[in-house]
Coordinates of C-alpha atoms and ligand atoms in Angstrom, one line a residue:
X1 CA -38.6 2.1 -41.3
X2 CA -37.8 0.6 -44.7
X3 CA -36.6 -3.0 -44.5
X4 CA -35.4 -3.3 -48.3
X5 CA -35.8 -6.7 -49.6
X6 CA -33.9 -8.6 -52.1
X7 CA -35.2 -11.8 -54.7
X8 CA -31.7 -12.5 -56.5
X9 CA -33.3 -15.0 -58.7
X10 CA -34.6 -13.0 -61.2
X11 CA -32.9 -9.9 -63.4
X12 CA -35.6 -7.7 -62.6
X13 CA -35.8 -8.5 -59.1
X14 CA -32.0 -7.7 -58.4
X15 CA -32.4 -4.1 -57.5
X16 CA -34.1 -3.8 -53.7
X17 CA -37.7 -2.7 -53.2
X18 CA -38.9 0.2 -50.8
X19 CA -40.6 -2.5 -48.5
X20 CA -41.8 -1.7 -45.1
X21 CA -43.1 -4.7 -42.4
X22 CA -46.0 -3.6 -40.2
X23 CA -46.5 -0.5 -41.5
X24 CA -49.5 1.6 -40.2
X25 CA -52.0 2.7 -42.3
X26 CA -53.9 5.6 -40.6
X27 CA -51.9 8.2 -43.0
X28 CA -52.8 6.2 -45.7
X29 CA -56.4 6.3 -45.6
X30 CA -58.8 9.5 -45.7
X31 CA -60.9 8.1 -42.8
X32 CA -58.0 8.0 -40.8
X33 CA -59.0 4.9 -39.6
X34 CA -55.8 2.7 -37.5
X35 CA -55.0 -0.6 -39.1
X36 CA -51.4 -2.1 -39.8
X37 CA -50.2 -4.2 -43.2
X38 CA -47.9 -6.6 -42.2
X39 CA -46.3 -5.8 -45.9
X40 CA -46.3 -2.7 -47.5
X41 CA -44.1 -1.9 -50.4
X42 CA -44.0 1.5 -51.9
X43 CA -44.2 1.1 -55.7
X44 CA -42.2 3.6 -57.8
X45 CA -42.0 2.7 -61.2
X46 CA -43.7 -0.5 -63.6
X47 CA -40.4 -2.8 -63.0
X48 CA -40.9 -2.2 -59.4
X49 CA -44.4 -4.4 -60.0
X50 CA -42.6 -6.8 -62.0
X51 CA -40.2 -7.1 -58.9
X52 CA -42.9 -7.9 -56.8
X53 CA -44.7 -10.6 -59.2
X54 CA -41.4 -12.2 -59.2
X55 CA -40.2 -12.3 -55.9
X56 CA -40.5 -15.8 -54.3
X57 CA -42.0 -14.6 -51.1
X58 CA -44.2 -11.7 -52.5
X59 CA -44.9 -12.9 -55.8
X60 CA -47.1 -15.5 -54.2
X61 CA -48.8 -13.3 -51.4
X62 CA -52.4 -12.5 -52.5
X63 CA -52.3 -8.5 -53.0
X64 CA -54.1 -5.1 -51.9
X65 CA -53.5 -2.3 -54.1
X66 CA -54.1 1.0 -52.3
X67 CA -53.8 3.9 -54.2
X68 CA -54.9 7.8 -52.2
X69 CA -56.7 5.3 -49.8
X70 CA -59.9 7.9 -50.2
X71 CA -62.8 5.4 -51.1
X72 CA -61.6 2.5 -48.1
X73 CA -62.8 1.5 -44.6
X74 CA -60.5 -0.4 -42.7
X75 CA -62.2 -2.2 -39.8
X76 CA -59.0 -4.7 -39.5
X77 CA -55.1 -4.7 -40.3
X78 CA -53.9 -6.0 -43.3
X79 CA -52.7 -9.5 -44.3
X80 CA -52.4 -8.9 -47.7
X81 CA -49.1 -7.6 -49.3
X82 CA -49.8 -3.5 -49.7
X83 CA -48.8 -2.3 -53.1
X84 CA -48.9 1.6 -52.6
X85 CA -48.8 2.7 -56.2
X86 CA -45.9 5.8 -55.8
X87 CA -45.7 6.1 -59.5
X88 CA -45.5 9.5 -61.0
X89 CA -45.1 11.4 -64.2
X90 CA -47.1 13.6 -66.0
X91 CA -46.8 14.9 -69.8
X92 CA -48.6 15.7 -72.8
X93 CA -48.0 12.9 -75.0
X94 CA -49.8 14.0 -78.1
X95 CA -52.1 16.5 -79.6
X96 CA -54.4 15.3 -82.1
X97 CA -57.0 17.5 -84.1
X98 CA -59.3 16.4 -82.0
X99 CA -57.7 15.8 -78.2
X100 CA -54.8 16.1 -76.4
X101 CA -53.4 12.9 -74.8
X102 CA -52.2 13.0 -71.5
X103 CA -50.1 10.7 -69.7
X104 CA -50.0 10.3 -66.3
X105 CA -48.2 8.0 -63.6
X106 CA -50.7 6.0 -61.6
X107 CA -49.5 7.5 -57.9
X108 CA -50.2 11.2 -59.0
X109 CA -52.7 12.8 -57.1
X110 CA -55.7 13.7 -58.8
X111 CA -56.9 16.9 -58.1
X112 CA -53.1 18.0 -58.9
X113 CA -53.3 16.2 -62.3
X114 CA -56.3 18.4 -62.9
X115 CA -54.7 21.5 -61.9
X116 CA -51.2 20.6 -63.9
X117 CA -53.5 20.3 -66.7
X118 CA -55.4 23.6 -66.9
X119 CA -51.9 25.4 -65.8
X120 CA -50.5 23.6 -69.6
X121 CA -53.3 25.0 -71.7
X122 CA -55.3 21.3 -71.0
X123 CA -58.5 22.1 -70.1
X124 CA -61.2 19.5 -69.7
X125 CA -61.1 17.8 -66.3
X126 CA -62.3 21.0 -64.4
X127 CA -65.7 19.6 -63.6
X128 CA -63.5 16.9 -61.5
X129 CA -61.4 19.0 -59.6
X130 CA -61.1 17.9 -56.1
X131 CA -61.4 14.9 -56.3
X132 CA -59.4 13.2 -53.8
X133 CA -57.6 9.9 -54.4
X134 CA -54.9 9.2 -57.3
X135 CA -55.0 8.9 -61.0
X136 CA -54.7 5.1 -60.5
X137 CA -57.7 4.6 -58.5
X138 CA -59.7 6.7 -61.1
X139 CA -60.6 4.4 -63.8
X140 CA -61.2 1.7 -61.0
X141 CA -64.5 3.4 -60.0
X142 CA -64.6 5.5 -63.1
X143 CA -64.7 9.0 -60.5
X144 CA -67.3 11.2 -61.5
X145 CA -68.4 14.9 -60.5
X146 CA -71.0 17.6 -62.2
X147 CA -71.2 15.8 -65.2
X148 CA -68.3 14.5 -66.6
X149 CA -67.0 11.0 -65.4
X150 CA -64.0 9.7 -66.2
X151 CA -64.6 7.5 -69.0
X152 CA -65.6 11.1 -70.9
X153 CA -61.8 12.2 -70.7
X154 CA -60.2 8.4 -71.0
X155 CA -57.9 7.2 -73.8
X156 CA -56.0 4.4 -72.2
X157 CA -54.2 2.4 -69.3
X158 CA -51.8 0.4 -69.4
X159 CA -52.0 -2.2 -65.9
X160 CA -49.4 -5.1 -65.0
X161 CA -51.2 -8.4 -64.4
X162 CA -50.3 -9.7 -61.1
X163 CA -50.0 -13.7 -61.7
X164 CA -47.9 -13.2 -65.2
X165 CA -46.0 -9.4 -64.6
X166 CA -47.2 -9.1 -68.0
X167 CA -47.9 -5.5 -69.0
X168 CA -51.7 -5.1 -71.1
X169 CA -53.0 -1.5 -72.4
X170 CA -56.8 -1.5 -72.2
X171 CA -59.0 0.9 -73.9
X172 CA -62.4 2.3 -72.4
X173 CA -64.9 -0.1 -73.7
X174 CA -62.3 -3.0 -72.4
X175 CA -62.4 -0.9 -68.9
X176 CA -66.1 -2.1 -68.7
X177 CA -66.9 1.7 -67.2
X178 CA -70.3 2.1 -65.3
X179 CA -71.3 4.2 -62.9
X180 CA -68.6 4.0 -59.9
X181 CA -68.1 0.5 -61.7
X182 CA -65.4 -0.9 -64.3
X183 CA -63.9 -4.1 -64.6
X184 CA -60.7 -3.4 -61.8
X185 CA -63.9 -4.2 -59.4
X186 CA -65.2 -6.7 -60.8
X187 CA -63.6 -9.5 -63.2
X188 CA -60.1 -7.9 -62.7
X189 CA -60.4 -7.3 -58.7
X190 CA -57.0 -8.1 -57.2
X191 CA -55.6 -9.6 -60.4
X192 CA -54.0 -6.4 -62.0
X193 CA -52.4 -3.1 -61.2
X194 CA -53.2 0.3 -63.1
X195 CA -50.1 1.7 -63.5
X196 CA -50.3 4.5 -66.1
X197 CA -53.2 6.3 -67.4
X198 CA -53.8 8.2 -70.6
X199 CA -56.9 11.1 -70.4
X200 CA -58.7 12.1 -73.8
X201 CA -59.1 16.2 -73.6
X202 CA -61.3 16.6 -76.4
X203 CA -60.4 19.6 -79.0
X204 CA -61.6 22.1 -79.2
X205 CA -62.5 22.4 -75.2
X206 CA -66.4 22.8 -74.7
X207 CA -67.5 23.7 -71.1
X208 CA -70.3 21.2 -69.2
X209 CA -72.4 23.4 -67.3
X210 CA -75.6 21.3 -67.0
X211 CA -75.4 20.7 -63.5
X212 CA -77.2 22.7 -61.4
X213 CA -75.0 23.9 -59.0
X214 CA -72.9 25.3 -61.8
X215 CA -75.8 26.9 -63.3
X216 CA -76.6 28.8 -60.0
X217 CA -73.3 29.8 -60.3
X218 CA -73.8 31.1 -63.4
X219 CA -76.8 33.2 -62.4
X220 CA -75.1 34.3 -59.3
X221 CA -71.7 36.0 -60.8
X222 CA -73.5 36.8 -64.5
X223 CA -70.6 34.9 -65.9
X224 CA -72.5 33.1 -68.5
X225 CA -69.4 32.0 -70.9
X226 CA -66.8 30.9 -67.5
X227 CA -63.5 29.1 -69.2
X228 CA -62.4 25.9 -67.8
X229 CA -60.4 27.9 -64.9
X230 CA -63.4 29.7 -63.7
X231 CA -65.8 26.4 -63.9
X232 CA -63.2 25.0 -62.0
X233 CA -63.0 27.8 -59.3
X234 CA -66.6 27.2 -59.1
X235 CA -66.2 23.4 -58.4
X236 CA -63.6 23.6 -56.1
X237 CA -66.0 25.8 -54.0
X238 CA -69.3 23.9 -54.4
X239 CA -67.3 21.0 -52.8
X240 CA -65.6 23.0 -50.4
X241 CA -68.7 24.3 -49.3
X242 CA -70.3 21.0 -48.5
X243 CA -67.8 18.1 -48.6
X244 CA -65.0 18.0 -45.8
X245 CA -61.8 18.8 -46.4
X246 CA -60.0 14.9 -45.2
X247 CA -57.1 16.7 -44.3
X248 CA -59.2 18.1 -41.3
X249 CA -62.0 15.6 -40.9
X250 CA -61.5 11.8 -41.5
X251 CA -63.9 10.8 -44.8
X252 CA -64.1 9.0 -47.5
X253 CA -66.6 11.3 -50.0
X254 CA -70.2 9.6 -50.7
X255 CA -70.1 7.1 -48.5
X256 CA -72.8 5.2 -50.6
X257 CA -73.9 4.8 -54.8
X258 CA -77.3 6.4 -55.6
X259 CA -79.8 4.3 -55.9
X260 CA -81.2 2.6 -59.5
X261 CA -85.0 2.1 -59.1
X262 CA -87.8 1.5 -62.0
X263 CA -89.9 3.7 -62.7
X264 CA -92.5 1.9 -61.0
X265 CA -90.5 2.1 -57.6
X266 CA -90.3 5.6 -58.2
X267 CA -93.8 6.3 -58.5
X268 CA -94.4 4.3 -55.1
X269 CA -91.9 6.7 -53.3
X270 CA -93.3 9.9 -55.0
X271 CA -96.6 8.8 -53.8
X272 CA -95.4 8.4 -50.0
X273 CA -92.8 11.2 -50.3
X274 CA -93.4 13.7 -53.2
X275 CA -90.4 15.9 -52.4
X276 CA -87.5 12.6 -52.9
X277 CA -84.9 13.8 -55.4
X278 CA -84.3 11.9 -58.5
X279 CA -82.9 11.8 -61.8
X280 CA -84.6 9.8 -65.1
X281 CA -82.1 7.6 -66.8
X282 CA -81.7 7.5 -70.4
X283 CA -83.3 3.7 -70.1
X284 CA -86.5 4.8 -68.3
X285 CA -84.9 4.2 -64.8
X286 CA -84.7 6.6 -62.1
X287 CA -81.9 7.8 -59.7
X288 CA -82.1 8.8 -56.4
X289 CA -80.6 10.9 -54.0
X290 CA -78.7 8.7 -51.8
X291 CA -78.1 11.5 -49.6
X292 CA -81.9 13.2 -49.9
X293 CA -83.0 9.7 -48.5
X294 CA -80.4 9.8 -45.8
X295 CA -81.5 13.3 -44.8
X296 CA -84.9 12.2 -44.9
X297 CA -84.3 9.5 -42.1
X298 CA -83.1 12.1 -39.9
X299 CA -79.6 11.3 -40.2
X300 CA -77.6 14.4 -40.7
X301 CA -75.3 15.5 -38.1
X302 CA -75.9 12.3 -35.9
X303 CA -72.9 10.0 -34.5
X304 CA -73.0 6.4 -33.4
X305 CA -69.8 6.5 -31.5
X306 CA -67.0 8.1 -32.8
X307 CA -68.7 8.1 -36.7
X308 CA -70.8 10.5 -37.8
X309 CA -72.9 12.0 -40.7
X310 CA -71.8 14.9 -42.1
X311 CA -73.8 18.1 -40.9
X312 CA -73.9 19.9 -44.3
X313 CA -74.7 17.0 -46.7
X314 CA -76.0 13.6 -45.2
X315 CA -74.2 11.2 -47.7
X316 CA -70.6 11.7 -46.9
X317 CA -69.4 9.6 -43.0
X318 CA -67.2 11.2 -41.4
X319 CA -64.6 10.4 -38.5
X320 CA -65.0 12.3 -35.6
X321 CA -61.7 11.7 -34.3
X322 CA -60.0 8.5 -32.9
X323 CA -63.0 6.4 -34.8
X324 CA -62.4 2.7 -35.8
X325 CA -63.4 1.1 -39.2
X326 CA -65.9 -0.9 -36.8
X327 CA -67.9 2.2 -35.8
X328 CA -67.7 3.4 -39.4
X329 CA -69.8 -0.4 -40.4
X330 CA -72.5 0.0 -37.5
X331 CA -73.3 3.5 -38.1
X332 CA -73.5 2.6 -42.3
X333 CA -75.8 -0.8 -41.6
X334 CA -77.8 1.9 -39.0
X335 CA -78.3 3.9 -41.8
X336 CA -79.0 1.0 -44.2
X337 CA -81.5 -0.2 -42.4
X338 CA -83.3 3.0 -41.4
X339 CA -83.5 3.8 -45.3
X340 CA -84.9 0.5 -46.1
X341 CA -87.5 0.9 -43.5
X342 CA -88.9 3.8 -44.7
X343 CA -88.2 3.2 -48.5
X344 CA -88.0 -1.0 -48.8
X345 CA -84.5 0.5 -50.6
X346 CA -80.7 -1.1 -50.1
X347 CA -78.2 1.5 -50.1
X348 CA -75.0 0.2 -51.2
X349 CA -71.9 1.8 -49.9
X350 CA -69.4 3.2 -52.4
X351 CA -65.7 2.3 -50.9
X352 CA -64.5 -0.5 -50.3
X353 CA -64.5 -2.2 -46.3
X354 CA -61.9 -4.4 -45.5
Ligands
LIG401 N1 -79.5 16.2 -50.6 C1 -80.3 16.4 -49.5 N2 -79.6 16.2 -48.2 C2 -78.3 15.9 -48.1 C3 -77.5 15.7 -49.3 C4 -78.2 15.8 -50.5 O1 -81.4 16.6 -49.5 O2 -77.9 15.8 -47.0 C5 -80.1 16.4 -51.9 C6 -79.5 17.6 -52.5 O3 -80.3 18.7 -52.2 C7 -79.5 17.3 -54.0 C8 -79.5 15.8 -54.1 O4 -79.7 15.3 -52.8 O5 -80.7 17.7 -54.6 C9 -78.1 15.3 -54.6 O6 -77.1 15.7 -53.7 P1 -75.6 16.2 -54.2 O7 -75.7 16.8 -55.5 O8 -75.0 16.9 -53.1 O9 -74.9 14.8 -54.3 P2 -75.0 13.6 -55.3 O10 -75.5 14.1 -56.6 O11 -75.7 12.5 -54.8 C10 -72.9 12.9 -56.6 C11 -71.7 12.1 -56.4 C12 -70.6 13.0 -55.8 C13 -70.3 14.1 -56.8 C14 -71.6 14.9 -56.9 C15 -71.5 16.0 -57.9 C16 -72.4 9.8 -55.9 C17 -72.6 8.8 -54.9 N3 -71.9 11.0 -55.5 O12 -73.4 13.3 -55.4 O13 -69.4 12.2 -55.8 O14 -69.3 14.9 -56.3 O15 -72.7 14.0 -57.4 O16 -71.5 15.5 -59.2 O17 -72.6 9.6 -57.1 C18 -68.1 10.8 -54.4 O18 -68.4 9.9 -55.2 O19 -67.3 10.6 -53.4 C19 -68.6 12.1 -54.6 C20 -68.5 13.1 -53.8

């Protein structure tokens, strides 16, 4: 049911919003996890923000922005006034010698965007294909898959400060990108909306194949020159292979980061465990395998109540059907804790917990 609303004080304010009062949120989250917002508005456009900054009642409400809902766990309803960013729009905005610019509308799904792309002769976001979540929410954690991220294909976004209404265009080093990390999480968190987002698809188009699951690809099929549609064929079914489809089982991808240690740490777990997985970092660092340590624990395919881990790769939780955001939390601090007993390491979960 949508209630519309009306704030006849200001000129942008006069047309009515899409507002809804106590509106589930199950279908709106990839964990399908039941929780209620008292106030959800369904955001279709930039002045539709500007609406909302300026109403008396809603302009003052603090805000949640929720975007494909595919990196949240909702343990409780929702107080805050729900911004579901709706906003769509796609086109090439300019072709430069040396990138295409592509503009896309905050509320577009992702994995879509990436398909619209390679269908218009715009390769360069096949490595990110499936994806879940919206274009919006993709510079928050700056997304990330087989070696590209997204602050590799980012020009620009343009995001309407909540307190002011005032629109701002930020550029990546401004975006403050680190891994699963930008500024919308940290000094920006609840203060702005993303409502537009340019992508950098750099010209000519040169294929990252470092990863090794592309490489095995590679060797399997004797493709060794795949264009972007092939890599992203191959990407769509390494993932489909080993991550669950949300449509069909409640998740919400990795469920936690992979872990930063020194080099020093990651001697000490070598010693204990030669086989652990990791990565060296460019600033002597190491990576680990959130999900290798998971695994390790014993982990995989094991439920504490209606939450489980996934049986074919140990870092994605998944809803086993009727689950609450509760049973979600004890099974992640289970695992938590089981990891840092064996390894003295903190896992930190990816999405966000409400
Ligand atoms: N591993 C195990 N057991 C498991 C899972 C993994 O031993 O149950 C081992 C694998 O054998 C592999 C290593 O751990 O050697 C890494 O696993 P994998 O490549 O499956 O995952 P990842 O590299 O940790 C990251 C991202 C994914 C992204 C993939 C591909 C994070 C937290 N996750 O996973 O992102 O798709 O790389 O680039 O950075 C997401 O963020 O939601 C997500 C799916």
């Amino acid at each position: 049911m949508h209630t519309p609303s009306r704030a006849a004080d200001s000129p942008v304010s006069s047309v009515s919003l899409d507002l809804e009062r106590e509106a589930s949120l199950r279908e709106f989250n990839t964990f399908g996890l039941p929780a209620t917002a008292k106030t959800l508005v369904h955001v279709h456009s930039e002045a539709d923000v500007k609406r909302v900054v300026n109403d008396p009642e809603l302009g003052r409400a603090p805000k949640f922005i929720l975007g494909g809902g595919s990196n949240l766990v909702l343990t409780q309803d929702v107080d805050r006034c729900v911004l579901k960013m709706e906003i769509k729009g796609r086109r090439l905005l300019e072709t430069r010698d040396d990138a295409w610019i592509v503009e896309v509308g905050a509320g577009e799904s992702w994995h879509e965007t990436v398909a619209w792309c390679l269908d218009n002769g715009l390769p360069g976001l096949e490595n990110m294909a499936l994806i879940p979540g919206t274009v919006g929410a993709s510079p928050v954690q700056n997304i990330g898959a087989y070696g590209v991220e997204l602050k590799d294909r980012f020009e620009s976004l343009d995001a309407v400060d909540l307190i002011t209404g005032r629109t701002v265009t930020l550029t990546a080093a401004q975006c403050r990108f680190g891994y699963r990390d930008s500024i919308f999480k940290q000094a920006l968190a609840g203060k702005s909306v993303i409502t537009t987002v340019r992508l950098r698809l750099p010209r000519p188009w040169q294929p990252v194949l470092g990863y090794l699951e592309l490489e095995r690809k590679m060797a399997e099929t004797g493709i060794t020159a795949p264009d972007a549609r092939q890599i992203f064929d191959w990407v769509c079914e390494v993932r489909r292979a080993k991550l669950p489809d949300p449509a069909v089982i409640g998740n919400s991808g990795s469920f936690f980061k992979n872990p930063v240690v020194t080099a020093e740490q990651c001697r000490d777990i070598i010693g204990r465990d030669p086989h652990v997985v990791h990565y060296p970092l460019e600033d002597g660092t190491f990576k680990l395998a959130a999900g290798w340590l998971i695994d390790a624990c014993g982990w995989k395919g094991k439920s504490i109540g209606r939450a489980g881990v996934y049986e074919r790769q140990a870092l994605v939780l998944v809803n086993r059907g009727g689950a609450s955001g509760a049973e979600v939390v004890t099974l992640a601090r289970a695992i938590q804790e089981s990891v840092y007993g064996r390894f003295g390491i903190r896992l930190e979960p990816e999405p966000v917990v409400i």
